[in-house]
Amino acid sequence: MWAHSLTAQDYQDLIDRGWRRSGKYVYKPVMNQTCCPQYTIRCRPLQFQPSKSHKKVLKKMLKFLTKGEIAKGNCEDAPMDSLVEDAVAGDFALINKLDIQCDLTTLSDDLKQSLASAEKTKGRGPQKEEPEEFAPAPQREEKLWSGEPSQLMKVLTVPKPGKGADLSKPPCRKAKEIRKERKRLKLVQQSPTGPLRGPQGQGQAPSLGPPKAKCNQPKSLEDLMFDSLPEDAAHKLEVRVVRSSPPSAQFKATFQESYQIYKRYQMIVHKDPSDKPTMSQFTRFLCSSPLEVEKPPDGPECGYGSFHQQYWLDGKIIAVGVIDILPSCVSSVYLYYDPDYSFLSLGVYSALREIAFTKQLHEETSQLSYYYMGFYIHSCSKMKYKGQYRPSDLLCPETYAWVPIGQCLPSLDNSKYCRLNPDPAAVDEDRSQEPGRVQVFHKKAIMPYSVYKQQQKDPSEDAVVLQYASLVGQSCAERMLLFRN
């Protein structure tokens, strides 16, 4: 259907029933008839943990920004470089390693022993990776910037029988945390406000151990993505969010530059002929939007609507993510980038940035807590990569309930089309039950379909209106206006 105008809540409810938009054209696959069923997929950013593949992309970007080094090998921007199963394992690898303690005599001795142990393990083949938190600071920095597999295979090990850990001593900690603690204590001791209270004021040594649970937490997406760069970094990356519809002043000022990147992307990456990615096609596809501008007091500062997320590298745009900001989610529409920078895996990097952006908006408005990635097509290998952003859910095409993707995969392996909802008694709660209440816009007047039907007395329209009502649901059918001529 063609959407002349939609509120943010209208479109939120539509995508929660399997609809998507391309410009002002809004469409919904006929799931049980199409050759490649397209399931709406959403990620849960508040519980998201980057997989090993995601971390590689983030480290590659940091290495490029810091030193200007370009990763060797394949420069194609493949969505991901591993299978779904590998991504699932990577997501939870760090979480499952709990409560490892070490025999800590002194910090410096422990670091020396760790380095010596690492030297001995060289040449023995790959070993099980330990949580990054246990690596000493210099080695952590090496792992962060190096594109090669880390040589520090295993820093700390479970104590051997007869050589148990000294439980009277604090658990091991990162050197960086200890340096921060010492600096804080030094500042407190230099404070002119008088003697310290508590153990420190009584001459007792302060505890260097944080709560034990913190020691085993994997690095968050923000820790990996926004790691501070040195002052002499080779490049500077900035992400700007500009409203695209109606076009803001910033959007208008960068329109030509953005369009030229889109044109190159379509021609080089998607092999479009030069006359296909025209300016009008670009505007119709990625700039026009039916979403109205809304800035409610309880919403995000930028408001709801359609935006372009521009990636500026050293003062020029290298990529643009087209997104919709809605009451419950950030919805990804499209990404295009300068093919010269395909070595940075900008498709993956931008998705991770959009997940982080969703978490940022959640801080402003608590109900905005999901990241919608469009459609997941299990029967198409090129579209399965979206399932690697975990945890995520697929939308049941019959009941419109969200089902964790892990529960869906066995069924999808057996059949392209599946109901997904495991409850056989579940139904579409917002199904159309009163088609006469569908709101119709006819001859500049708004009326329920029951009134319009009496005026027209044309039974041929019944099928169209009933189908519309069933696809958009009762709530949207009563809020939106169906244009009839």
Coordinates of C-alpha atoms in Angstrom, one line a residue, residues 184 251 376 481:
R184 CA 41.9 7.2 43.7
F251 CA 20.6 16.9 5.6
Y376 CA 15.3 -12.7 8.2
L481 CA -7.6 6.3 7.0

